């Protein structure tokens, strides 16, 4: 199915607008932000009481990215479930706008909520442990944080396709949280992983984001900032392309199985 540029643009914009309206009506979406402070307390405690205060930056960056990835998985499952339960799925699929871009737009709308999670992490680290993370390179830091949020939305687009045809895929979504975080170098740098795992880690936008965010908190110049931001952007675009293809095929399969508007 050929998707025009206008259909793609209208699908994305409609998705973002739809989600913002939905979040104003249902504030339960904001509950996901509760993850960040508790993860910060745990990780900062580990660093402080093990005498590794020099790794406090890791304990600030990690909960931020962990919150993004966890929220993207949680919402990707809720998105399909609620659309089926409320009878919106068939209408959204039948709309002239691109459905994969509509899903991506909705996910981006939610991921905007995770950006303030960094502020919560900073408050907990500073208020409880007295560590106020420096930010000598704010432009690079915010660019990496924004691309990380967009990358999480793109990755969740791929995951969403599973829930269209497989009602039992919720368990898979839950199982993906910590293995992906561990292999992506969010807390433990990718360079410290065994050779084969390091190569796999480099394929994740989370690994690039974690390293860039940590480097942006260092007073030294950030090496190769633009190429590394470009790599994050490229990985996000590739994941979105894969998600669009997979979601389109799974929608076709759901129609054949009669599960498009079925119960979850």
PDB file of C-alpha atoms in Angstrom:
ATOM      1  CA  UNK A   1       0.000   0.000   0.000  1.00  0.00           C
ATOM      2  CA  UNK A   2       1.471   3.301  -1.068  1.00  0.00           C
ATOM      3  CA  UNK A   3       1.383   6.054   1.520  1.00  0.00           C
ATOM      4  CA  UNK A   4       1.521   9.628   0.290  1.00  0.00           C
ATOM      5  CA  UNK A   5       3.485  12.296   2.094  1.00  0.00           C
ATOM      6  CA  UNK A   6       0.266  14.090   3.003  1.00  0.00           C
ATOM      7  CA  UNK A   7      -1.252  10.903   4.460  1.00  0.00           C
ATOM      8  CA  UNK A   8       1.898  10.327   6.502  1.00  0.00           C
ATOM      9  CA  UNK A   9       1.980  13.913   7.772  1.00  0.00           C
ATOM     10  CA  UNK A  10      -1.722  13.989   8.586  1.00  0.00           C
ATOM     11  CA  UNK A  11      -1.468  10.625  10.337  1.00  0.00           C
ATOM     12  CA  UNK A  12       1.396  11.779  12.556  1.00  0.00           C
ATOM     13  CA  UNK A  13      -0.171  15.144  13.418  1.00  0.00           C
ATOM     14  CA  UNK A  14      -3.562  13.554  14.095  1.00  0.00           C
ATOM     15  CA  UNK A  15      -1.910  10.985  16.347  1.00  0.00           C
ATOM     16  CA  UNK A  16      -0.137  13.601  18.451  1.00  0.00           C
ATOM     17  CA  UNK A  17      -3.289  15.728  18.771  1.00  0.00           C
ATOM     18  CA  UNK A  18      -5.469  12.728  19.581  1.00  0.00           C
ATOM     19  CA  UNK A  19      -3.113  11.626  22.338  1.00  0.00           C
ATOM     20  CA  UNK A  20      -2.832  15.053  23.910  1.00  0.00           C
ATOM     21  CA  UNK A  21      -6.628  15.277  24.113  1.00  0.00           C
ATOM     22  CA  UNK A  22      -6.817  11.753  25.536  1.00  0.00           C
ATOM     23  CA  UNK A  23      -4.199  12.544  28.185  1.00  0.00           C
ATOM     24  CA  UNK A  24      -6.125  15.616  29.312  1.00  0.00           C
ATOM     25  CA  UNK A  25      -9.160  13.426  29.908  1.00  0.00           C
ATOM     26  CA  UNK A  26      -7.358  10.458  31.457  1.00  0.00           C
ATOM     27  CA  UNK A  27      -4.540  11.409  33.792  1.00  0.00           C
ATOM     28  CA  UNK A  28      -3.573   7.776  34.467  1.00  0.00           C
ATOM     29  CA  UNK A  29      -0.986   8.131  31.697  1.00  0.00           C
ATOM     30  CA  UNK A  30       1.049  10.352  34.026  1.00  0.00           C
ATOM     31  CA  UNK A  31       1.389   7.486  36.508  1.00  0.00           C
ATOM     32  CA  UNK A  32       4.274   6.162  34.421  1.00  0.00           C
ATOM     33  CA  UNK A  33       6.422   9.050  35.661  1.00  0.00           C
ATOM     34  CA  UNK A  34       6.399   7.459  39.118  1.00  0.00           C
ATOM     35  CA  UNK A  35       8.993   4.998  37.851  1.00  0.00           C
ATOM     36  CA  UNK A  36      11.807   7.547  37.599  1.00  0.00           C
ATOM     37  CA  UNK A  37      12.148   8.726  41.237  1.00  0.00           C
ATOM     38  CA  UNK A  38      12.185   5.201  42.704  1.00  0.00           C
ATOM     39  CA  UNK A  39      14.739   3.928  40.195  1.00  0.00           C
ATOM     40  CA  UNK A  40      16.894   6.966  40.980  1.00  0.00           C
ATOM     41  CA  UNK A  41      16.731   6.247  44.707  1.00  0.00           C
ATOM     42  CA  UNK A  42      17.875   2.668  44.129  1.00  0.00           C
ATOM     43  CA  UNK A  43      20.721   3.449  41.724  1.00  0.00           C
ATOM     44  CA  UNK A  44      21.999   6.503  43.607  1.00  0.00           C
ATOM     45  CA  UNK A  45      21.993   4.473  46.835  1.00  0.00           C
ATOM     46  CA  UNK A  46      24.087   1.780  45.173  1.00  0.00           C
ATOM     47  CA  UNK A  47      26.611   4.336  43.927  1.00  0.00           C
ATOM     48  CA  UNK A  48      26.801   6.264  47.201  1.00  0.00           C
ATOM     49  CA  UNK A  49      27.071   3.337  49.606  1.00  0.00           C
ATOM     50  CA  UNK A  50      29.560   1.480  47.430  1.00  0.00           C
ATOM     51  CA  UNK A  51      31.857   4.485  47.481  1.00  0.00           C
ATOM     52  CA  UNK A  52      31.466   5.183  43.751  1.00  0.00           C
ATOM     53  CA  UNK A  53      30.160   8.706  43.833  1.00  0.00           C
ATOM     54  CA  UNK A  54      32.142   9.282  40.636  1.00  0.00           C
ATOM     55  CA  UNK A  55      29.501   7.207  38.850  1.00  0.00           C
ATOM     56  CA  UNK A  56      26.575   9.337  40.020  1.00  0.00           C
ATOM     57  CA  UNK A  57      26.066  10.624  36.473  1.00  0.00           C
ATOM     58  CA  UNK A  58      25.338   7.049  35.415  1.00  0.00           C
ATOM     59  CA  UNK A  59      22.694   6.823  38.151  1.00  0.00           C
ATOM     60  CA  UNK A  60      20.984   9.952  36.781  1.00  0.00           C
ATOM     61  CA  UNK A  61      21.112   9.094  33.086  1.00  0.00           C
ATOM     62  CA  UNK A  62      20.020   5.472  33.523  1.00  0.00           C
ATOM     63  CA  UNK A  63      16.620   6.105  35.224  1.00  0.00           C
ATOM     64  CA  UNK A  64      15.753   8.700  32.590  1.00  0.00           C
ATOM     65  CA  UNK A  65      16.285   6.268  29.719  1.00  0.00           C
ATOM     66  CA  UNK A  66      14.782   3.387  31.680  1.00  0.00           C
ATOM     67  CA  UNK A  67      11.616   5.411  32.186  1.00  0.00           C
ATOM     68  CA  UNK A  68      11.415   6.188  28.469  1.00  0.00           C
ATOM     69  CA  UNK A  69      11.780   2.573  27.408  1.00  0.00           C
ATOM     70  CA  UNK A  70       9.431   1.208  30.089  1.00  0.00           C
ATOM     71  CA  UNK A  71       6.754   3.799  29.332  1.00  0.00           C
ATOM     72  CA  UNK A  72       6.957   3.106  25.606  1.00  0.00           C
ATOM     73  CA  UNK A  73       6.295  -0.602  26.205  1.00  0.00           C
ATOM     74  CA  UNK A  74       3.509   0.037  28.710  1.00  0.00           C
ATOM     75  CA  UNK A  75       1.718   2.449  26.431  1.00  0.00           C
ATOM     76  CA  UNK A  76       2.164   0.351  23.290  1.00  0.00           C
ATOM     77  CA  UNK A  77       0.191  -2.415  25.002  1.00  0.00           C
ATOM     78  CA  UNK A  78      -2.435  -0.057  26.410  1.00  0.00           C
ATOM     79  CA  UNK A  79      -2.869   1.669  23.063  1.00  0.00           C
ATOM     80  CA  UNK A  80      -4.061  -1.450  21.244  1.00  0.00           C
ATOM     81  CA  UNK A  81      -6.058  -2.730  24.203  1.00  0.00           C
ATOM     82  CA  UNK A  82      -7.984   0.511  24.697  1.00  0.00           C
ATOM     83  CA  UNK A  83      -8.632   0.998  20.974  1.00  0.00           C
ATOM     84  CA  UNK A  84     -10.130  -2.480  20.739  1.00  0.00           C
ATOM     85  CA  UNK A  85     -12.121  -2.146  23.949  1.00  0.00           C
ATOM     86  CA  UNK A  86     -13.538   1.246  22.941  1.00  0.00           C
ATOM     87  CA  UNK A  87     -14.294   0.137  19.374  1.00  0.00           C
ATOM     88  CA  UNK A  88     -11.921   2.641  17.769  1.00  0.00           C
ATOM     89  CA  UNK A  89      -9.554   0.238  16.052  1.00  0.00           C
ATOM     90  CA  UNK A  90     -11.560  -0.359  12.849  1.00  0.00           C
ATOM     91  CA  UNK A  91     -12.330   3.350  12.441  1.00  0.00           C
ATOM     92  CA  UNK A  92      -8.672   4.329  12.884  1.00  0.00           C
ATOM     93  CA  UNK A  93      -7.486   1.707  10.412  1.00  0.00           C
ATOM     94  CA  UNK A  94     -10.104   2.787   7.861  1.00  0.00           C
ATOM     95  CA  UNK A  95      -9.109   6.469   8.083  1.00  0.00           C
ATOM     96  CA  UNK A  96      -7.299   7.929   5.038  1.00  0.00           C
ATOM     97  CA  UNK A  97      -4.293   8.849   7.171  1.00  0.00           C
ATOM     98  CA  UNK A  98      -1.380   6.432   7.529  1.00  0.00           C
ATOM     99  CA  UNK A  99      -2.153   4.129  10.464  1.00  0.00           C
ATOM    100  CA  UNK A 100       1.522   3.389  11.327  1.00  0.00           C
ATOM    101  CA  UNK A 101       2.254   7.140  11.416  1.00  0.00           C
ATOM    102  CA  UNK A 102      -0.907   7.655  13.471  1.00  0.00           C
ATOM    103  CA  UNK A 103       0.404   5.138  16.006  1.00  0.00           C
ATOM    104  CA  UNK A 104       3.851   6.742  15.941  1.00  0.00           C
ATOM    105  CA  UNK A 105       2.296  10.170  16.514  1.00  0.00           C
ATOM    106  CA  UNK A 106       0.345   8.904  19.508  1.00  0.00           C
ATOM    107  CA  UNK A 107       3.466   7.306  20.937  1.00  0.00           C
ATOM    108  CA  UNK A 108       5.415  10.545  20.429  1.00  0.00           C
ATOM    109  CA  UNK A 109       2.668  12.411  22.270  1.00  0.00           C
ATOM    110  CA  UNK A 110       3.122  10.105  25.242  1.00  0.00           C
ATOM    111  CA  UNK A 111       6.912  10.140  25.075  1.00  0.00           C
ATOM    112  CA  UNK A 112       6.857  13.919  25.521  1.00  0.00           C
ATOM    113  CA  UNK A 113       5.712  13.125  29.061  1.00  0.00           C
ATOM    114  CA  UNK A 114       8.935  11.268  29.739  1.00  0.00           C
ATOM    115  CA  UNK A 115      11.104  14.327  29.088  1.00  0.00           C
ATOM    116  CA  UNK A 116      10.106  15.907  32.447  1.00  0.00           C
ATOM    117  CA  UNK A 117      11.149  12.590  34.047  1.00  0.00           C
ATOM    118  CA  UNK A 118      14.702  13.887  33.804  1.00  0.00           C
ATOM    119  CA  UNK A 119      13.699  16.784  36.033  1.00  0.00           C
ATOM    120  CA  UNK A 120      12.284  14.365  38.618  1.00  0.00           C
ATOM    121  CA  UNK A 121      15.505  12.350  38.495  1.00  0.00           C
ATOM    122  CA  UNK A 122      17.585  15.505  39.037  1.00  0.00           C
ATOM    123  CA  UNK A 123      15.445  16.564  41.997  1.00  0.00           C
ATOM    124  CA  UNK A 124      15.763  13.186  43.693  1.00  0.00           C
ATOM    125  CA  UNK A 125      19.526  12.939  43.064  1.00  0.00           C
ATOM    126  CA  UNK A 126      20.091  16.523  44.231  1.00  0.00           C
ATOM    127  CA  UNK A 127      17.542  16.741  47.023  1.00  0.00           C
ATOM    128  CA  UNK A 128      18.250  13.363  48.624  1.00  0.00           C
ATOM    129  CA  UNK A 129      21.906  12.714  47.780  1.00  0.00           C
ATOM    130  CA  UNK A 130      23.182  16.227  47.149  1.00  0.00           C
ATOM    131  CA  UNK A 131      24.288  15.453  43.598  1.00  0.00           C
ATOM    132  CA  UNK A 132      23.233  18.100  41.101  1.00  0.00           C
ATOM    133  CA  UNK A 133      24.438  16.780  37.775  1.00  0.00           C
ATOM    134  CA  UNK A 134      26.335  19.420  35.769  1.00  0.00           C
ATOM    135  CA  UNK A 135      25.297  20.099  32.202  1.00  0.00           C
ATOM    136  CA  UNK A 136      28.176  21.887  30.441  1.00  0.00           C
ATOM    137  CA  UNK A 137      26.820  20.908  27.013  1.00  0.00           C
ATOM    138  CA  UNK A 138      23.054  21.568  27.263  1.00  0.00           C
ATOM    139  CA  UNK A 139      22.390  21.614  23.501  1.00  0.00           C
ATOM    140  CA  UNK A 140      23.926  18.189  22.963  1.00  0.00           C
ATOM    141  CA  UNK A 141      22.216  16.864  26.088  1.00  0.00           C
ATOM    142  CA  UNK A 142      18.734  18.036  25.099  1.00  0.00           C
ATOM    143  CA  UNK A 143      19.194  16.899  21.493  1.00  0.00           C
ATOM    144  CA  UNK A 144      20.188  13.414  22.672  1.00  0.00           C
ATOM    145  CA  UNK A 145      17.301  13.318  25.160  1.00  0.00           C
ATOM    146  CA  UNK A 146      14.780  14.331  22.482  1.00  0.00           C
ATOM    147  CA  UNK A 147      16.108  11.794  19.974  1.00  0.00           C
ATOM    148  CA  UNK A 148      15.990   9.131  22.682  1.00  0.00           C
ATOM    149  CA  UNK A 149      12.301   9.859  23.263  1.00  0.00           C
ATOM    150  CA  UNK A 150      11.599   9.709  19.528  1.00  0.00           C
ATOM    151  CA  UNK A 151      13.608   6.476  19.279  1.00  0.00           C
ATOM    152  CA  UNK A 152      11.534   4.925  22.061  1.00  0.00           C
ATOM    153  CA  UNK A 153       8.360   5.831  20.164  1.00  0.00           C
ATOM    154  CA  UNK A 154       9.755   4.308  16.960  1.00  0.00           C
ATOM    155  CA  UNK A 155      10.756   1.090  18.756  1.00  0.00           C
ATOM    156  CA  UNK A 156       7.330   0.890  20.392  1.00  0.00           C
ATOM    157  CA  UNK A 157       5.729   1.096  16.933  1.00  0.00           C
ATOM    158  CA  UNK A 158       7.355  -2.248  16.146  1.00  0.00           C
ATOM    159  CA  UNK A 159       6.127  -3.729  19.434  1.00  0.00           C
ATOM    160  CA  UNK A 160       2.594  -2.437  18.865  1.00  0.00           C
ATOM    161  CA  UNK A 161       2.277  -4.649  15.798  1.00  0.00           C
ATOM    162  CA  UNK A 162       2.524  -7.749  18.003  1.00  0.00           C
ATOM    163  CA  UNK A 163      -0.475  -6.740  20.077  1.00  0.00           C
ATOM    164  CA  UNK A 164      -2.713  -6.277  17.050  1.00  0.00           C
ATOM    165  CA  UNK A 165      -2.835 -10.005  16.289  1.00  0.00           C
ATOM    166  CA  UNK A 166      -1.584 -11.636  19.492  1.00  0.00           C
ATOM    167  CA  UNK A 167      -3.651 -10.826  22.602  1.00  0.00           C
ATOM    168  CA  UNK A 168      -1.181 -12.742  24.813  1.00  0.00           C
ATOM    169  CA  UNK A 169       1.761 -10.589  23.810  1.00  0.00           C
ATOM    170  CA  UNK A 170       1.528  -8.511  26.990  1.00  0.00           C
ATOM    171  CA  UNK A 171       3.842 -10.952  28.743  1.00  0.00           C
ATOM    172  CA  UNK A 172       6.371 -10.494  25.943  1.00  0.00           C
ATOM    173  CA  UNK A 173       6.250  -6.730  26.368  1.00  0.00           C
ATOM    174  CA  UNK A 174       6.923  -7.045  30.096  1.00  0.00           C
ATOM    175  CA  UNK A 175       9.769  -9.473  29.470  1.00  0.00           C
ATOM    176  CA  UNK A 176      11.465  -7.030  27.084  1.00  0.00           C
ATOM    177  CA  UNK A 177      12.021  -4.272  29.638  1.00  0.00           C
ATOM    178  CA  UNK A 178      15.165  -5.210  31.545  1.00  0.00           C
ATOM    179  CA  UNK A 179      16.969  -7.427  29.009  1.00  0.00           C
ATOM    180  CA  UNK A 180      16.918  -4.568  26.505  1.00  0.00           C
ATOM    181  CA  UNK A 181      18.057  -2.075  29.132  1.00  0.00           C
ATOM    182  CA  UNK A 182      20.917  -4.363  30.202  1.00  0.00           C
ATOM    183  CA  UNK A 183      22.109  -5.044  26.665  1.00  0.00           C
ATOM    184  CA  UNK A 184      21.777  -1.401  25.637  1.00  0.00           C
ATOM    185  CA  UNK A 185      24.410  -0.072  28.002  1.00  0.00           C
ATOM    186  CA  UNK A 186      22.023   2.222  29.838  1.00  0.00           C
ATOM    187  CA  UNK A 187      23.735   1.611  33.186  1.00  0.00           C
ATOM    188  CA  UNK A 188      26.744  -0.520  32.273  1.00  0.00           C
ATOM    189  CA  UNK A 189      28.568   1.063  29.285  1.00  0.00           C
ATOM    190  CA  UNK A 190      28.387  -0.922  26.068  1.00  0.00           C
ATOM    191  CA  UNK A 191      32.185  -0.951  25.935  1.00  0.00           C
ATOM    192  CA  UNK A 192      32.210  -3.064  29.128  1.00  0.00           C
ATOM    193  CA  UNK A 193      30.043  -5.801  27.615  1.00  0.00           C
ATOM    194  CA  UNK A 194      31.571  -8.932  26.037  1.00  0.00           C
ATOM    195  CA  UNK A 195      32.554  -8.506  22.379  1.00  0.00           C
ATOM    196  CA  UNK A 196      29.472 -10.019  20.680  1.00  0.00           C
ATOM    197  CA  UNK A 197      27.105  -8.268  23.097  1.00  0.00           C
ATOM    198  CA  UNK A 198      28.855  -4.945  22.555  1.00  0.00           C
ATOM    199  CA  UNK A 199      28.278  -5.286  18.798  1.00  0.00           C
ATOM    200  CA  UNK A 200      24.569  -5.986  19.429  1.00  0.00           C
ATOM    201  CA  UNK A 201      24.380  -3.070  21.852  1.00  0.00           C
ATOM    202  CA  UNK A 202      25.646  -0.660  19.192  1.00  0.00           C
ATOM    203  CA  UNK A 203      22.507  -1.404  17.170  1.00  0.00           C
ATOM    204  CA  UNK A 204      20.358   0.133  19.898  1.00  0.00           C
ATOM    205  CA  UNK A 205      19.562   3.827  20.027  1.00  0.00           C
ATOM    206  CA  UNK A 206      19.647   3.532  23.829  1.00  0.00           C
ATOM    207  CA  UNK A 207      23.380   2.764  23.812  1.00  0.00           C
ATOM    208  CA  UNK A 208      24.153   5.863  21.740  1.00  0.00           C
ATOM    209  CA  UNK A 209      21.827   7.979  23.868  1.00  0.00           C
ATOM    210  CA  UNK A 210      23.331   6.822  27.171  1.00  0.00           C
ATOM    211  CA  UNK A 211      26.890   7.541  26.066  1.00  0.00           C
ATOM    212  CA  UNK A 212      25.996  10.928  24.630  1.00  0.00           C
ATOM    213  CA  UNK A 213      24.094  12.002  27.750  1.00  0.00           C
ATOM    214  CA  UNK A 214      26.972  10.973  29.987  1.00  0.00           C
ATOM    215  CA  UNK A 215      29.520  12.736  27.779  1.00  0.00           C
ATOM    216  CA  UNK A 216      27.362  15.876  27.727  1.00  0.00           C
ATOM    217  CA  UNK A 217      27.610  15.987  31.521  1.00  0.00           C
ATOM    218  CA  UNK A 218      31.413  16.022  31.321  1.00  0.00           C
ATOM    219  CA  UNK A 219      33.199  19.396  31.053  1.00  0.00           C
ATOM    220  CA  UNK A 220      35.444  18.032  28.279  1.00  0.00           C
ATOM    221  CA  UNK A 221      34.268  18.587  24.677  1.00  0.00           C
ATOM    222  CA  UNK A 222      31.833  15.937  23.465  1.00  0.00           C
ATOM    223  CA  UNK A 223      33.685  13.908  20.801  1.00  0.00           C
ATOM    224  CA  UNK A 224      31.900  13.489  17.459  1.00  0.00           C
ATOM    225  CA  UNK A 225      28.645  14.899  18.823  1.00  0.00           C
ATOM    226  CA  UNK A 226      26.973  15.504  15.442  1.00  0.00           C
ATOM    227  CA  UNK A 227      27.840  12.089  13.913  1.00  0.00           C
ATOM    228  CA  UNK A 228      26.612  10.368  17.068  1.00  0.00           C
ATOM    229  CA  UNK A 229      23.358  12.342  17.036  1.00  0.00           C
ATOM    230  CA  UNK A 230      23.069  11.414  13.362  1.00  0.00           C
ATOM    231  CA  UNK A 231      23.489   7.739  14.267  1.00  0.00           C
ATOM    232  CA  UNK A 232      20.651   8.029  16.784  1.00  0.00           C
ATOM    233  CA  UNK A 233      18.448   9.678  14.180  1.00  0.00           C
ATOM    234  CA  UNK A 234      19.273   7.018  11.602  1.00  0.00           C
ATOM    235  CA  UNK A 235      18.502   4.173  14.006  1.00  0.00           C
ATOM    236  CA  UNK A 236      15.187   5.820  14.894  1.00  0.00           C
ATOM    237  CA  UNK A 237      14.208   6.193  11.240  1.00  0.00           C
ATOM    238  CA  UNK A 238      15.143   2.566  10.549  1.00  0.00           C
ATOM    239  CA  UNK A 239      13.052   1.336  13.484  1.00  0.00           C
ATOM    240  CA  UNK A 240      10.112   3.443  12.352  1.00  0.00           C
ATOM    241  CA  UNK A 241      10.396   2.025   8.813  1.00  0.00           C
ATOM    242  CA  UNK A 242      10.485  -1.520  10.176  1.00  0.00           C
ATOM    243  CA  UNK A 243       7.550  -0.736  12.457  1.00  0.00           C
ATOM    244  CA  UNK A 244       5.487   0.675   9.580  1.00  0.00           C
ATOM    245  CA  UNK A 245       6.104  -2.410   7.421  1.00  0.00           C
ATOM    246  CA  UNK A 246       5.460  -4.884  10.236  1.00  0.00           C
ATOM    247  CA  UNK A 247       2.364  -3.054  11.471  1.00  0.00           C
ATOM    248  CA  UNK A 248       0.883  -2.921   7.964  1.00  0.00           C
ATOM    249  CA  UNK A 249       1.414  -6.643   7.481  1.00  0.00           C
ATOM    250  CA  UNK A 250       0.056  -7.507  10.909  1.00  0.00           C
ATOM    251  CA  UNK A 251      -3.044  -5.418  10.241  1.00  0.00           C
ATOM    252  CA  UNK A 252      -3.618  -7.418   7.083  1.00  0.00           C
ATOM    253  CA  UNK A 253      -3.200 -10.602   9.080  1.00  0.00           C
ATOM    254  CA  UNK A 254      -5.580  -9.357  11.776  1.00  0.00           C
ATOM    255  CA  UNK A 255      -8.259  -8.731   9.148  1.00  0.00           C
ATOM    256  CA  UNK A 256      -7.822 -12.271   7.846  1.00  0.00           C
ATOM    257  CA  UNK A 257      -8.083 -13.752  11.349  1.00  0.00           C
ATOM    258  CA  UNK A 258     -10.956 -11.478  12.347  1.00  0.00           C
ATOM    259  CA  UNK A 259      -9.054 -10.185  15.399  1.00  0.00           C
ATOM    260  CA  UNK A 260      -8.883  -6.529  14.419  1.00  0.00           C
ATOM    261  CA  UNK A 261     -11.664  -5.547  16.779  1.00  0.00           C
ATOM    262  CA  UNK A 262     -11.649  -8.687  18.886  1.00  0.00           C
ATOM    263  CA  UNK A 263     -11.287  -8.911  22.620  1.00  0.00           C
ATOM    264  CA  UNK A 264      -7.843  -8.710  24.135  1.00  0.00           C
TER     265      UNK A 264
END
